Amino acid sequence: MQNRHLRFLTYFIMGYMLLAFVWWSFLLFTKNRDAFHAKIELQQIGMAAEGVIQSPMDFYVSERYQELVTSYRKQERMIMGETIFLSLSLLAGIYVIYRGYRREVASSKQQRNFLLSITHELKSPLAGIRLALETIAKRGDQLPPDKRQMLSMRGIKEADRLNKLVEDLLLSARLESAYQFHQEPLALEELVERIVLQQSQQNPEAEIDFSASTSLAHVSGDRQALTSVVINLIENALKYSSPPAKVVVSLRQQGDQLCLEVADQGIGIRGQDKKQVFEKFFRVGSEDTRKTKGTGLGLFIVKELVKAHHGTIKVRDNQPQGTVFAITLPIATVKKEQSSLPVV
Ligand code: ADP
């Protein structure tokens, strides 16, 4: 609210200054013209008194008159030029303030969303772990072993979630400073296949298909970073689909690039949101109404990791519904059969 008042005050002052410029310019024009006419009269009288001209009309063909006209036009051009320059500078200033304000609003909305989501993301696994431990502590000996096992697994799952959140926060902070990658030739199809298998086991109700072209080249990359990229995309595809989720992961080679696509048939992403999903803390909609868990860090991390591997990431609509995230990564210069370095 205070920001809005400040913005209006700034616009008001700038508008006032713009009008003042125009008004001062107009005044300068008239003063310049008056001074020009006064000089003409003065010169006419002076030259007539000295006998240089016979009649006042002779003055208009004299050299002195030409000089006065040239100087008058020069002054006029100067006033005009300065008015245009100052007005344009002011307009540019207004535009910069407006753009800054829009960014400020978007960023504070994202920060607020982040605070709300992080509070939720920190509190809910902690509550889950506490509840599981409390139940085991109070009624552990009366509980059947399978129930005890189920509670322990729930606690472990929540602890993993907490761990992932902390890792994401640390990783996103490190990605913004200098982050050291460990580059090695990787068989991406094996890495993706392993993740797809893991995700299928963790989400038995979901259908995750994986297809890859044969004899794909290796990429040169950081195994941990690329694992995080693929997991993030598959987890999002599952999270933003109504169950039972159907996800198709495909890998193919296109020239000197490997193209990885993760396609879902979920809720999809609207046009204007597609531009923002890779921004830090951005989540579609508002934290007050959203039902899914998350922090808005996942796609930011994915984009930064892909960028660090000299790759690209794009998002588009899936048909008839859902989203496709498409990544390209340059293939390693070392050929698969020649590589002596460890592969996945
Ligand atoms: P998080 O999932 O933690 O919110 P992300 O950075 O992974 O954060 O994603 C940012 C936002 O992009 C999500 O909040 C969601 O609104 C949207 N999004 C990401 N992946 C998908 C998807 N596959 N389908 C629909 N929306 C998605």
mmCIF file of C-alpha atoms and ligand atoms in Angstrom:
data_model
loop_
_atom_site.group_PDB
_atom_site.id
_atom_site.type_symbol
_atom_site.label_atom_id
_atom_site.label_comp_id
_atom_site.label_asym_id
_atom_site.label_seq_id
_atom_site.Cartn_x
_atom_site.Cartn_y
_atom_site.Cartn_z
ATOM 1 C CA MET A 1 0.000 0.000 0.000
ATOM 2 C CA GLN A 2 2.836 2.324 1.025
ATOM 3 C CA ASN A 3 4.577 1.355 -2.207
ATOM 4 C CA ARG A 4 1.534 2.326 -4.212
ATOM 5 C CA HIS A 5 1.397 5.765 -2.599
ATOM 6 C CA LEU A 6 5.064 6.243 -3.306
ATOM 7 C CA ARG A 7 4.550 5.228 -6.932
ATOM 8 C CA PHE A 8 1.674 7.671 -7.379
ATOM 9 C CA LEU A 9 3.689 10.445 -5.724
ATOM 10 C CA THR A 10 6.581 9.707 -8.097
ATOM 11 C CA TYR A 11 4.276 9.775 -11.137
ATOM 12 C CA PHE A 12 2.711 13.006 -9.896
ATOM 13 C CA ILE A 13 6.097 14.702 -9.458
ATOM 14 C CA MET A 14 7.289 13.452 -12.834
ATOM 15 C CA GLY A 15 4.057 14.559 -14.547
ATOM 16 C CA TYR A 16 4.393 17.959 -12.876
ATOM 17 C CA MET A 17 8.010 18.226 -14.047
ATOM 18 C CA LEU A 18 6.990 17.291 -17.581
ATOM 19 C CA LEU A 19 4.334 20.005 -17.654
ATOM 20 C CA ALA A 20 6.782 22.475 -16.080
ATOM 21 C CA PHE A 21 9.330 21.706 -18.845
ATOM 22 C CA VAL A 22 6.748 22.348 -21.542
ATOM 23 C CA TRP A 23 5.624 25.552 -19.841
ATOM 24 C CA TRP A 24 9.188 26.833 -19.325
ATOM 25 C CA SER A 25 9.989 26.053 -22.924
ATOM 26 C CA PHE A 26 6.965 28.010 -24.077
ATOM 27 C CA LEU A 27 8.005 30.941 -21.849
ATOM 28 C CA LEU A 28 11.568 30.766 -23.164
ATOM 29 C CA PHE A 29 10.261 30.791 -26.735
ATOM 30 C CA THR A 30 8.190 33.929 -26.125
ATOM 31 C CA LYS A 31 10.995 35.655 -24.168
ATOM 32 C CA ASN A 32 13.433 34.825 -26.962
ATOM 33 C CA ARG A 33 11.010 36.229 -29.543
ATOM 34 C CA ASP A 34 10.421 39.402 -27.451
ATOM 35 C CA ALA A 35 14.165 39.875 -27.012
ATOM 36 C CA PHE A 36 14.637 39.417 -30.780
ATOM 37 C CA HIS A 37 12.027 42.118 -31.583
ATOM 38 C CA ALA A 38 13.457 44.455 -28.925
ATOM 39 C CA LYS A 39 16.963 44.038 -30.388
ATOM 40 C CA ILE A 40 15.621 44.786 -33.880
ATOM 41 C CA GLU A 41 13.984 47.997 -32.661
ATOM 42 C CA LEU A 42 17.108 49.036 -30.754
ATOM 43 C CA GLN A 43 19.380 48.353 -33.707
ATOM 44 C CA GLN A 44 16.987 50.154 -36.080
ATOM 45 C CA ILE A 45 17.016 53.262 -33.859
ATOM 46 C CA GLY A 46 20.789 53.105 -33.384
ATOM 47 C CA MET A 47 21.547 52.661 -37.093
ATOM 48 C CA ALA A 48 19.043 55.400 -38.084
ATOM 49 C CA ALA A 49 20.652 57.778 -35.536
ATOM 50 C CA GLU A 50 24.111 56.981 -36.924
ATOM 51 C CA GLY A 51 22.748 57.593 -40.453
ATOM 52 C CA VAL A 52 23.690 54.073 -41.605
ATOM 53 C CA ILE A 53 20.102 53.492 -42.805
ATOM 54 C CA GLN A 54 17.708 55.986 -44.333
ATOM 55 C CA SER A 55 14.397 54.302 -43.384
ATOM 56 C CA PRO A 56 13.508 51.568 -40.862
ATOM 57 C CA MET A 57 12.811 49.199 -43.792
ATOM 58 C CA ASP A 58 16.486 49.416 -44.869
ATOM 59 C CA PHE A 59 17.411 47.641 -41.649
ATOM 60 C CA TYR A 60 15.750 44.404 -42.854
ATOM 61 C CA VAL A 61 18.203 44.066 -45.721
ATOM 62 C CA SER A 62 21.230 44.878 -43.586
ATOM 63 C CA GLU A 63 23.850 42.333 -42.470
ATOM 64 C CA ARG A 64 23.111 43.146 -38.811
ATOM 65 C CA TYR A 65 19.518 41.987 -39.255
ATOM 66 C CA GLN A 66 20.691 38.695 -40.810
ATOM 67 C CA GLU A 67 22.991 38.146 -37.825
ATOM 68 C CA LEU A 68 20.129 38.772 -35.396
ATOM 69 C CA VAL A 69 17.869 36.324 -37.269
ATOM 70 C CA THR A 70 20.574 33.607 -37.287
ATOM 71 C CA SER A 71 21.178 34.026 -33.560
ATOM 72 C CA TYR A 72 17.406 34.006 -32.876
ATOM 73 C CA ARG A 73 16.891 30.749 -34.872
ATOM 74 C CA LYS A 74 19.868 29.165 -33.080
ATOM 75 C CA GLN A 75 18.375 30.006 -29.681
ATOM 76 C CA GLU A 76 15.013 28.606 -30.811
ATOM 77 C CA ARG A 77 16.598 25.303 -31.900
ATOM 78 C CA MET A 78 18.495 25.070 -28.619
ATOM 79 C CA ILE A 79 15.335 25.563 -26.540
ATOM 80 C CA MET A 80 13.466 23.000 -28.660
ATOM 81 C CA GLY A 81 16.318 20.459 -28.449
ATOM 82 C CA GLU A 82 16.628 20.775 -24.685
ATOM 83 C CA THR A 83 12.873 20.477 -24.193
ATOM 84 C CA ILE A 84 12.759 17.296 -26.272
ATOM 85 C CA PHE A 85 15.836 15.821 -24.535
ATOM 86 C CA LEU A 86 14.610 16.561 -21.014
ATOM 87 C CA SER A 87 11.064 15.324 -21.761
ATOM 88 C CA LEU A 88 12.373 12.085 -23.278
ATOM 89 C CA SER A 89 14.701 11.554 -20.293
ATOM 90 C CA LEU A 90 11.795 12.070 -17.954
ATOM 91 C CA LEU A 91 9.580 9.662 -19.920
ATOM 92 C CA ALA A 92 12.385 7.085 -19.887
ATOM 93 C CA GLY A 93 12.655 7.600 -16.112
ATOM 94 C CA ILE A 94 8.915 7.037 -15.684
ATOM 95 C CA TYR A 95 9.149 3.858 -17.759
ATOM 96 C CA VAL A 96 12.089 2.525 -15.710
ATOM 97 C CA ILE A 97 10.258 3.242 -12.436
ATOM 98 C CA TYR A 98 7.111 1.549 -13.749
ATOM 99 C CA ARG A 99 9.052 -1.538 -14.855
ATOM 100 C CA GLY A 100 10.905 -1.669 -11.540
ATOM 101 C CA TYR A 101 7.645 -1.389 -9.655
ATOM 102 C CA ARG A 102 6.085 -4.257 -11.642
ATOM 103 C CA ARG A 103 9.135 -6.423 -10.916
ATOM 104 C CA GLU A 104 9.022 -5.456 -7.253
ATOM 105 C CA VAL A 105 5.358 -6.478 -7.000
ATOM 106 C CA ALA A 106 5.987 -9.816 -8.754
ATOM 107 C CA SER A 107 9.025 -10.524 -6.609
ATOM 108 C CA SER A 108 7.278 -9.667 -3.325
ATOM 109 C CA LYS A 109 4.356 -11.908 -4.347
ATOM 110 C CA GLN A 110 6.826 -14.732 -5.019
ATOM 111 C CA GLN A 111 8.616 -14.092 -1.713
ATOM 112 C CA ARG A 112 5.300 -14.204 0.136
ATOM 113 C CA ASN A 113 4.320 -17.418 -1.657
ATOM 114 C CA PHE A 114 7.738 -18.845 -0.838
ATOM 115 C CA LEU A 115 7.454 -17.972 2.856
ATOM 116 C CA LEU A 116 4.011 -19.528 3.067
ATOM 117 C CA SER A 117 5.039 -22.645 1.164
ATOM 118 C CA ILE A 118 8.330 -23.088 3.020
ATOM 119 C CA THR A 119 6.540 -22.783 6.361
ATOM 120 C CA HIS A 120 4.145 -25.458 5.222
ATOM 121 C CA GLU A 121 6.885 -27.604 3.708
ATOM 122 C CA LEU A 122 8.921 -27.453 6.919
ATOM 123 C CA LYS A 123 6.056 -27.899 9.324
ATOM 124 C CA SER A 124 4.110 -30.706 7.720
ATOM 125 C CA PRO A 125 6.935 -33.306 7.506
ATOM 126 C CA LEU A 126 7.960 -32.413 11.058
ATOM 127 C CA ALA A 127 4.393 -32.943 12.239
ATOM 128 C CA GLY A 128 4.280 -36.256 10.328
ATOM 129 C CA ILE A 129 7.551 -37.482 11.884
ATOM 130 C CA ARG A 130 6.436 -36.386 15.359
ATOM 131 C CA LEU A 131 3.098 -38.164 15.026
ATOM 132 C CA ALA A 132 4.716 -41.397 13.837
ATOM 133 C CA LEU A 133 7.300 -41.337 16.641
ATOM 134 C CA GLU A 134 4.686 -40.428 19.245
ATOM 135 C CA THR A 135 2.443 -43.305 18.204
ATOM 136 C CA ILE A 136 5.337 -45.769 18.302
ATOM 137 C CA ALA A 137 6.483 -44.413 21.711
ATOM 138 C CA LYS A 138 3.026 -44.580 23.300
ATOM 139 C CA ARG A 139 1.576 -47.720 21.791
ATOM 140 C CA GLY A 140 4.624 -49.358 20.212
ATOM 141 C CA ASP A 141 4.332 -52.703 22.094
ATOM 142 C CA GLN A 142 0.592 -53.030 21.386
ATOM 143 C CA LEU A 143 0.917 -52.302 17.672
ATOM 144 C CA PRO A 144 1.140 -55.193 15.217
ATOM 145 C CA PRO A 145 4.545 -55.330 13.430
ATOM 146 C CA ASP A 146 3.107 -54.312 10.023
ATOM 147 C CA LYS A 147 1.501 -51.191 11.547
ATOM 148 C CA ARG A 148 4.785 -50.320 13.286
ATOM 149 C CA GLN A 149 6.608 -50.827 10.010
ATOM 150 C CA MET A 150 4.095 -48.601 8.213
ATOM 151 C CA LEU A 151 4.559 -45.819 10.782
ATOM 152 C CA SER A 152 8.346 -46.038 10.559
ATOM 153 C CA MET A 153 8.182 -45.883 6.751
ATOM 154 C CA ARG A 154 5.953 -42.818 6.969
ATOM 155 C CA GLY A 155 8.475 -41.142 9.293
ATOM 156 C CA ILE A 156 11.344 -41.981 6.937
ATOM 157 C CA LYS A 157 9.395 -40.638 3.940
ATOM 158 C CA GLU A 158 8.707 -37.356 5.744
ATOM 159 C CA ALA A 159 12.374 -37.095 6.813
ATOM 160 C CA ASP A 160 13.364 -37.628 3.160
ATOM 161 C CA ARG A 161 10.998 -34.859 2.130
ATOM 162 C CA LEU A 162 12.565 -32.527 4.677
ATOM 163 C CA ASN A 163 16.009 -33.530 3.509
ATOM 164 C CA LYS A 164 15.099 -32.823 -0.124
ATOM 165 C CA LEU A 165 13.813 -29.395 0.808
ATOM 166 C CA VAL A 166 17.032 -28.498 2.626
ATOM 167 C CA GLU A 167 19.088 -29.862 -0.285
ATOM 168 C CA ASP A 168 17.048 -27.844 -2.790
ATOM 169 C CA LEU A 169 17.539 -24.679 -0.771
ATOM 170 C CA LEU A 170 21.272 -25.239 -0.482
ATOM 171 C CA LEU A 171 21.620 -26.211 -4.134
ATOM 172 C CA SER A 172 19.706 -23.181 -5.394
ATOM 173 C CA ALA A 173 21.881 -20.908 -3.221
ATOM 174 C CA ARG A 174 25.043 -22.623 -4.499
ATOM 175 C CA LEU A 175 23.892 -22.415 -8.126
ATOM 176 C CA GLU A 176 23.736 -18.668 -7.799
ATOM 177 C CA SER A 177 27.353 -18.531 -6.718
ATOM 178 C CA ALA A 178 30.164 -20.561 -8.291
ATOM 179 C CA TYR A 179 29.099 -24.200 -8.339
ATOM 180 C CA GLN A 180 31.664 -26.843 -9.269
ATOM 181 C CA PHE A 181 30.366 -29.642 -11.486
ATOM 182 C CA HIS A 182 32.008 -32.979 -11.873
ATOM 183 C CA GLN A 183 31.880 -33.627 -15.618
ATOM 184 C CA GLU A 184 32.070 -37.188 -16.929
ATOM 185 C CA PRO A 185 30.702 -39.023 -19.984
ATOM 186 C CA LEU A 186 27.277 -40.383 -19.061
ATOM 187 C CA ALA A 187 24.893 -42.777 -20.749
ATOM 188 C CA LEU A 188 21.778 -40.698 -20.234
ATOM 189 C CA GLU A 189 19.392 -43.514 -21.249
ATOM 190 C CA GLU A 190 20.655 -45.693 -18.381
ATOM 191 C CA LEU A 191 20.413 -42.851 -15.900
ATOM 192 C CA VAL A 192 16.839 -41.999 -16.986
ATOM 193 C CA GLU A 193 15.791 -45.663 -17.077
ATOM 194 C CA ARG A 194 16.987 -46.148 -13.502
ATOM 195 C CA ILE A 195 15.056 -43.076 -12.300
ATOM 196 C CA VAL A 196 11.906 -44.149 -14.174
ATOM 197 C CA LEU A 197 12.132 -47.541 -12.481
ATOM 198 C CA GLN A 198 12.562 -45.966 -9.043
ATOM 199 C CA GLN A 199 9.685 -43.559 -9.590
ATOM 200 C CA SER A 200 7.436 -46.396 -10.848
ATOM 201 C CA GLN A 201 8.203 -48.377 -7.680
ATOM 202 C CA GLN A 202 7.511 -45.368 -5.458
ATOM 203 C CA ASN A 203 4.296 -44.512 -7.324
ATOM 204 C CA PRO A 204 2.766 -47.889 -8.219
ATOM 205 C CA GLU A 205 -0.563 -46.336 -9.218
ATOM 206 C CA ALA A 206 1.111 -44.124 -11.861
ATOM 207 C CA GLU A 207 2.016 -45.215 -15.377
ATOM 208 C CA ILE A 208 5.473 -44.017 -16.384
ATOM 209 C CA ASP A 209 6.638 -45.108 -19.841
ATOM 210 C CA PHE A 210 10.157 -44.707 -21.070
ATOM 211 C CA SER A 211 11.421 -45.032 -24.617
ATOM 212 C CA ALA A 212 14.846 -44.289 -26.027
ATOM 213 C CA SER A 213 16.332 -44.543 -29.517
ATOM 214 C CA THR A 214 19.075 -47.115 -29.925
ATOM 215 C CA SER A 215 22.827 -46.330 -29.857
ATOM 216 C CA LEU A 216 22.583 -42.940 -28.240
ATOM 217 C CA ALA A 217 25.771 -40.987 -27.729
ATOM 218 C CA HIS A 218 26.945 -40.055 -24.263
ATOM 219 C CA VAL A 219 26.536 -36.620 -22.769
ATOM 220 C CA SER A 220 29.243 -34.955 -20.740
ATOM 221 C CA GLY A 221 27.699 -34.090 -17.402
ATOM 222 C CA ASP A 222 27.483 -34.234 -13.650
ATOM 223 C CA ARG A 223 25.668 -37.436 -12.674
ATOM 224 C CA GLN A 224 24.113 -35.976 -9.520
ATOM 225 C CA ALA A 225 22.974 -32.820 -11.287
ATOM 226 C CA LEU A 226 21.393 -34.675 -14.224
ATOM 227 C CA THR A 227 19.720 -37.126 -11.828
ATOM 228 C CA SER A 228 18.206 -34.158 -10.003
ATOM 229 C CA VAL A 229 16.976 -32.693 -13.339
ATOM 230 C CA VAL A 230 15.207 -35.904 -14.388
ATOM 231 C CA ILE A 231 13.736 -36.602 -10.925
ATOM 232 C CA ASN A 232 12.383 -33.062 -10.655
ATOM 233 C CA LEU A 233 10.663 -33.250 -14.035
ATOM 234 C CA ILE A 234 9.128 -36.685 -13.422
ATOM 235 C CA GLU A 235 8.015 -35.751 -9.894
ATOM 236 C CA ASN A 236 6.358 -32.595 -11.223
ATOM 237 C CA ALA A 237 4.637 -34.564 -13.989
ATOM 238 C CA LEU A 238 3.211 -36.899 -11.331
ATOM 239 C CA LYS A 239 2.380 -34.132 -8.863
ATOM 240 C CA TYR A 240 0.475 -31.970 -11.330
ATOM 241 C CA SER A 241 -1.600 -34.837 -12.782
ATOM 242 C CA SER A 242 -4.766 -36.226 -11.281
ATOM 243 C CA PRO A 243 -4.307 -39.897 -10.363
ATOM 244 C CA PRO A 244 -3.695 -42.256 -12.001
ATOM 245 C CA ALA A 245 -0.956 -40.135 -13.614
ATOM 246 C CA LYS A 246 0.283 -41.068 -17.066
ATOM 247 C CA VAL A 247 3.790 -39.863 -17.875
ATOM 248 C CA VAL A 248 5.783 -40.495 -21.034
ATOM 249 C CA VAL A 249 9.552 -40.012 -20.915
ATOM 250 C CA SER A 250 11.442 -40.194 -24.197
ATOM 251 C CA LEU A 251 15.034 -39.777 -25.256
ATOM 252 C CA ARG A 252 16.374 -39.365 -28.775
ATOM 253 C CA GLN A 253 19.371 -37.958 -30.567
ATOM 254 C CA GLN A 254 19.107 -34.980 -32.876
ATOM 255 C CA GLY A 255 22.394 -34.108 -34.554
ATOM 256 C CA ASP A 256 24.883 -33.342 -31.810
ATOM 257 C CA GLN A 257 22.198 -33.051 -29.122
ATOM 258 C CA LEU A 258 20.258 -35.481 -26.948
ATOM 259 C CA CYS A 259 16.600 -34.506 -26.485
ATOM 260 C CA LEU A 260 14.849 -35.618 -23.333
ATOM 261 C CA GLU A 261 11.098 -35.064 -23.082
ATOM 262 C CA VAL A 262 8.852 -35.563 -20.065
ATOM 263 C CA ALA A 263 5.201 -35.392 -21.084
ATOM 264 C CA ASP A 264 2.194 -35.609 -18.796
ATOM 265 C CA GLN A 265 -1.557 -35.355 -19.193
ATOM 266 C CA GLY A 266 -2.026 -33.266 -16.076
ATOM 267 C CA ILE A 267 -3.403 -29.821 -15.320
ATOM 268 C CA GLY A 268 -1.156 -28.028 -17.872
ATOM 269 C CA ILE A 269 0.428 -24.575 -17.582
ATOM 270 C CA ARG A 270 -1.238 -21.439 -18.951
ATOM 271 C CA GLY A 271 0.502 -19.289 -21.582
ATOM 272 C CA GLN A 272 1.715 -16.422 -19.393
ATOM 273 C CA ASP A 273 2.777 -18.787 -16.566
ATOM 274 C CA LYS A 274 4.991 -20.778 -18.970
ATOM 275 C CA LYS A 275 7.347 -17.777 -19.114
ATOM 276 C CA GLN A 276 7.682 -17.693 -15.325
ATOM 277 C CA VAL A 277 7.792 -21.330 -14.185
ATOM 278 C CA PHE A 278 11.606 -21.359 -14.287
ATOM 279 C CA GLU A 279 11.880 -18.373 -11.944
ATOM 280 C CA LYS A 280 12.993 -18.941 -8.366
ATOM 281 C CA PHE A 281 10.029 -19.455 -5.969
ATOM 282 C CA PHE A 282 7.446 -19.093 -8.738
ATOM 283 C CA ARG A 283 4.404 -21.317 -8.320
ATOM 284 C CA VAL A 284 1.283 -21.047 -10.462
ATOM 285 C CA GLY A 285 -1.633 -19.477 -8.561
ATOM 286 C CA SER A 286 -1.641 -18.394 -4.966
ATOM 287 C CA GLU A 287 -0.336 -20.172 -1.883
ATOM 288 C CA ASP A 288 -3.637 -19.501 -0.099
ATOM 289 C CA THR A 289 -5.626 -21.591 -2.555
ATOM 290 C CA ARG A 290 -3.091 -24.118 -3.822
ATOM 291 C CA LYS A 291 -3.380 -27.741 -2.768
ATOM 292 C CA THR A 292 -0.107 -29.199 -4.060
ATOM 293 C CA LYS A 293 3.074 -29.161 -1.980
ATOM 294 C CA GLY A 294 6.181 -27.401 -3.202
ATOM 295 C CA THR A 295 8.466 -24.400 -2.944
ATOM 296 C CA GLY A 296 8.869 -23.205 -6.534
ATOM 297 C CA LEU A 297 12.549 -24.136 -6.460
ATOM 298 C CA GLY A 298 12.473 -27.324 -8.551
ATOM 299 C CA LEU A 299 12.266 -25.851 -12.057
ATOM 300 C CA PHE A 300 14.652 -23.033 -11.144
ATOM 301 C CA ILE A 301 17.236 -25.645 -10.144
ATOM 302 C CA VAL A 302 16.489 -27.694 -13.286
ATOM 303 C CA LYS A 303 16.963 -24.646 -15.539
ATOM 304 C CA GLU A 304 20.227 -23.635 -13.841
ATOM 305 C CA LEU A 305 21.600 -27.191 -14.041
ATOM 306 C CA VAL A 306 20.668 -27.550 -17.711
ATOM 307 C CA LYS A 307 22.216 -24.156 -18.432
ATOM 308 C CA ALA A 308 25.424 -25.217 -16.675
ATOM 309 C CA HIS A 309 25.519 -28.236 -19.046
ATOM 310 C CA HIS A 310 25.195 -25.886 -22.065
ATOM 311 C CA GLY A 311 21.731 -27.281 -22.737
ATOM 312 C CA THR A 312 18.276 -25.777 -23.208
ATOM 313 C CA ILE A 313 14.925 -26.351 -21.553
ATOM 314 C CA LYS A 314 11.520 -25.534 -22.998
ATOM 315 C CA VAL A 315 7.958 -26.057 -21.905
ATOM 316 C CA ARG A 316 4.954 -26.573 -24.193
ATOM 317 C CA ASP A 317 1.403 -27.897 -24.094
ATOM 318 C CA ASN A 318 0.828 -31.605 -24.469
ATOM 319 C CA GLN A 319 -2.053 -32.852 -26.639
ATOM 320 C CA PRO A 320 -4.918 -33.214 -25.820
ATOM 321 C CA GLN A 321 -3.915 -31.937 -22.374
ATOM 322 C CA GLY A 322 -0.972 -31.590 -19.998
ATOM 323 C CA THR A 323 2.562 -30.357 -20.307
ATOM 324 C CA VAL A 324 5.782 -31.361 -22.041
ATOM 325 C CA PHE A 325 9.173 -30.324 -20.692
ATOM 326 C CA ALA A 326 11.858 -30.728 -23.360
ATOM 327 C CA ILE A 327 15.560 -30.627 -22.607
ATOM 328 C CA THR A 328 18.462 -30.715 -25.028
ATOM 329 C CA LEU A 329 21.998 -31.546 -23.935
ATOM 330 C CA PRO A 330 25.071 -31.497 -26.168
ATOM 331 C CA ILE A 331 26.616 -34.921 -26.694
ATOM 332 C CA ALA A 332 30.085 -35.591 -25.323
ATOM 333 C CA THR A 333 32.928 -35.393 -27.787
ATOM 334 C CA VAL A 334 34.294 -38.746 -26.545
ATOM 335 C CA LYS A 335 32.545 -41.661 -28.339
ATOM 336 C CA LYS A 336 30.799 -44.360 -26.276
ATOM 337 C CA GLU A 337 33.054 -47.221 -27.334
ATOM 338 C CA GLN A 338 36.228 -45.149 -26.951
ATOM 339 C CA SER A 339 35.396 -43.851 -23.481
ATOM 340 C CA SER A 340 37.527 -45.206 -20.686
ATOM 341 C CA LEU A 341 35.834 -43.079 -18.057
ATOM 342 C CA PRO A 342 33.155 -44.660 -15.833
ATOM 343 C CA VAL A 343 29.589 -44.510 -17.190
ATOM 344 C CA VAL A 344 26.294 -44.778 -15.365
HETATM 345 P P1 ADP B 1 7.077 -26.705 -7.039
HETATM 346 O O1 ADP B 1 6.614 -27.939 -7.768
HETATM 347 O O2 ADP B 1 7.852 -26.981 -5.818
HETATM 348 O O3 ADP B 1 5.960 -25.744 -6.822
HETATM 349 P P2 ADP B 1 8.647 -26.102 -9.412
HETATM 350 O O4 ADP B 1 9.706 -25.073 -9.592
HETATM 351 O O5 ADP B 1 9.023 -27.508 -9.669
HETATM 352 O O6 ADP B 1 8.101 -25.894 -7.951
HETATM 353 O O7 ADP B 1 7.454 -25.730 -10.376
HETATM 354 C C1 ADP B 1 6.994 -24.388 -10.415
HETATM 355 C C2 ADP B 1 5.524 -24.366 -10.762
HETATM 356 O O8 ADP B 1 5.338 -24.779 -12.124
HETATM 357 C C3 ADP B 1 4.687 -25.322 -9.944
HETATM 358 O O9 ADP B 1 4.256 -24.734 -8.730
HETATM 359 C C4 ADP B 1 3.509 -25.613 -10.864
HETATM 360 O O10 ADP B 1 2.547 -24.607 -10.718
HETATM 361 C C5 ADP B 1 4.129 -25.509 -12.261
HETATM 362 N N1 ADP B 1 4.456 -26.823 -12.835
HETATM 363 C C6 ADP B 1 5.649 -27.432 -12.831
HETATM 364 N N2 ADP B 1 5.612 -28.613 -13.487
HETATM 365 C C7 ADP B 1 4.339 -28.760 -13.924
HETATM 366 C C8 ADP B 1 3.641 -29.769 -14.681
HETATM 367 N N3 ADP B 1 4.253 -30.866 -15.120
HETATM 368 N N4 ADP B 1 2.327 -29.565 -14.941
HETATM 369 C C9 ADP B 1 1.710 -28.443 -14.509
HETATM 370 N N5 ADP B 1 2.305 -27.454 -13.799
HETATM 371 C C10 ADP B 1 3.596 -27.597 -13.502
#
